[in-house]
């Protein structure tokens, strides 16, 4: 897990320290190397259970393909947006790649989280780089309005999930996906719960 996460984190200082002529090619090559290394996670998709377990991050058959897809999206986004941002100043180009990289970092941590609250926090953390990408590099004039709608709808939609997670913690005493399956079941209090 860390063989992907640490090089992805180190991509941000690499972007800011690379010479101006090689920013895009450096970011592309390093993200492609990370994407190829992430293919090693696919061998776990056929197995049952968790692998690469530590207290907070692990792989399972559902998260492995999502993590590989996340790692492959960064070089594809860099390839697709390279020509569109060439007219921008150098610092804005570096900021753009840094935001894409931070989005990948948060998604890797969200998809590999074994704690449900860590998944929630990392998923909400993806809002910041996504909002900045929408409002700064959107093509249409309504990008600020779209960013505002995106932020409020996503936050309003995630509040019921936070309440459900707090209820789950209160009822079972844990939010770990590894031990949640061994927790006692929810009591069925209403007729809708019994259906």
XYZ file of C-alpha atoms in Angstrom:
195
model
C 0.000 0.000 0.000
C 2.757 2.435 0.932
C 4.695 1.589 -2.244
C 1.983 3.515 -4.098
C 0.997 6.130 -1.540
C 4.474 7.481 -0.738
C 5.529 7.981 -4.409
C 2.181 9.661 -5.049
C 2.753 12.026 -2.130
C 6.303 12.687 -3.344
C 4.935 13.627 -6.763
C 3.803 17.002 -5.351
C 7.293 18.265 -4.385
C 8.656 16.776 -7.611
C 6.212 18.903 -9.598
C 7.255 22.082 -7.818
C 10.996 21.345 -8.052
C 11.095 20.203 -11.683
C 12.298 22.656 -14.354
C 9.529 24.466 -16.196
C 10.132 22.626 -19.476
C 9.849 19.182 -17.907
C 6.957 19.623 -15.463
C 4.403 17.799 -17.587
C 6.697 15.014 -18.741
C 8.049 14.451 -15.220
C 4.564 14.300 -13.737
C 3.387 12.018 -16.525
C 6.281 9.583 -16.225
C 6.131 9.352 -12.441
C 2.360 8.892 -12.463
C 2.680 6.211 -15.168
C 5.219 4.346 -13.033
C 2.811 4.538 -10.092
C -0.021 3.307 -12.315
C 1.993 0.316 -13.527
C 3.002 -0.585 -9.975
C -0.662 -0.410 -8.950
C -1.412 -3.316 -11.297
C 0.099 -5.575 -8.637
C -3.059 -4.970 -6.592
C -5.178 -6.818 -9.147
C -3.900 -10.228 -8.107
C -5.827 -9.738 -4.860
C -9.166 -9.201 -6.595
C -9.885 -12.912 -7.001
C -9.112 -13.813 -3.417
C -11.508 -13.537 -0.533
C -10.780 -11.468 2.500
C -8.419 -8.616 3.194
C -4.792 -8.226 2.222
C -2.055 -5.683 2.976
C -3.634 -5.130 6.343
C -2.529 -2.542 8.829
C -4.758 -0.744 11.300
C -6.146 1.784 8.853
C -5.578 0.614 5.265
C -6.191 -2.688 3.482
C -7.209 -4.163 0.134
C -10.212 -6.320 -0.585
C -11.692 -7.648 -3.850
C -13.946 -4.587 -4.163
C -11.379 -1.883 -3.460
C -8.513 -3.304 -5.548
C -9.991 -2.472 -8.987
C -11.104 0.952 -7.743
C -7.598 1.706 -6.510
C -6.035 0.620 -9.802
C -8.534 2.761 -11.715
C -7.719 5.717 -9.464
C -4.000 5.302 -10.120
C -4.554 5.127 -13.885
C -6.737 8.240 -13.958
C -3.916 10.610 -12.984
C -1.666 9.979 -16.021
C -4.723 10.022 -18.278
C -5.859 13.372 -16.840
C -2.341 14.759 -17.254
C -2.280 13.617 -20.888
C -5.735 15.022 -21.593
C -5.185 18.429 -20.005
C -1.606 19.128 -21.033
C -2.505 21.070 -24.176
C -5.390 22.951 -22.559
C -3.256 24.523 -19.842
C -0.169 25.489 -21.870
C -1.353 29.106 -22.095
C -1.564 29.340 -18.294
C 1.300 30.672 -16.151
C 3.804 28.128 -14.883
C 2.631 28.266 -11.257
C -0.973 27.606 -12.253
C 0.117 24.586 -14.290
C 2.018 23.258 -11.288
C -0.971 23.927 -9.044
C -3.237 22.079 -11.469
C -1.057 18.955 -11.417
C -0.705 19.227 -7.628
C -4.484 19.325 -7.214
C -4.887 16.279 -9.446
C -2.238 14.473 -7.416
C -3.812 15.399 -4.082
C -7.138 14.166 -5.400
C -5.496 10.826 -6.181
C -3.945 10.681 -2.695
C -7.291 11.254 -0.994
C -9.016 8.686 -3.214
C -6.353 6.048 -2.525
C -6.775 6.604 1.187
C -10.575 6.547 0.913
C -10.747 3.327 -1.100
C -8.250 1.516 1.106
C -9.658 2.654 4.451
C -10.594 -0.015 6.977
C -12.237 2.506 9.285
C -15.539 3.850 8.004
C -14.903 7.268 9.544
C -11.540 7.446 7.719
C -13.396 6.695 4.484
C -15.838 9.506 5.274
C -13.078 12.021 6.081
C -11.024 11.151 2.993
C -14.082 11.235 0.753
C -14.950 14.684 2.082
C -11.314 15.748 1.650
C -11.666 15.119 -2.083
C -14.107 18.035 -2.151
C -11.356 20.636 -1.734
C -9.209 19.785 -4.791
C -12.301 19.008 -6.859
C -13.869 22.349 -5.956
C -10.666 24.198 -6.834
C -10.414 22.350 -10.147
C -14.019 23.215 -11.015
C -13.843 26.880 -10.034
C -10.374 27.690 -11.437
C -10.103 25.545 -14.539
C -13.709 25.098 -15.595
C -14.474 26.075 -19.188
C -17.824 27.778 -18.810
C -18.703 31.071 -17.199
C -20.988 29.339 -14.691
C -18.102 27.427 -13.110
C -18.292 29.413 -9.846
C -21.999 28.704 -9.584
C -21.372 25.040 -10.426
C -18.671 24.847 -7.759
C -21.018 26.309 -5.156
C -23.766 23.850 -6.049
C -21.274 20.988 -6.018
C -20.021 21.907 -2.556
C -23.395 22.397 -0.919
C -25.111 19.393 -2.488
C -22.224 17.103 -1.615
C -22.013 18.361 1.959
C -25.789 18.190 2.388
C -25.802 14.667 1.000
C -22.989 13.531 3.261
C -24.524 14.753 6.513
C -27.004 11.829 6.687
C -24.044 9.478 6.201
C -22.254 11.121 9.121
C -25.348 10.711 11.298
C -25.607 7.056 10.250
C -21.933 6.510 11.083
C -22.390 8.053 14.520
C -25.425 5.822 15.087
C -23.420 2.794 13.942
C -20.592 3.686 16.318
C -23.059 4.161 19.152
C -24.816 0.850 18.471
C -21.923 -1.477 17.652
C -19.043 0.251 19.410
C -16.758 0.095 16.359
C -16.371 1.585 12.910
C -13.680 -0.823 11.733
C -14.698 -2.797 8.664
C -12.523 -5.653 9.907
C -14.448 -6.079 13.169
C -17.844 -4.713 12.142
C -18.887 -8.076 10.725
C -18.511 -9.590 14.202
C -20.517 -6.859 15.946
C -24.071 -7.589 17.092
C -26.786 -6.826 14.571
C -28.926 -3.712 14.792
C -32.099 -4.125 16.828
C -35.176 -4.047 14.608
C -37.300 -1.320 16.120
C -39.737 -0.402 13.362
C -41.870 -2.306 10.909
C -39.740 -0.980 8.038
C -36.636 -2.511 9.631
C -38.303 -5.936 9.825
C -39.113 -6.088 6.111
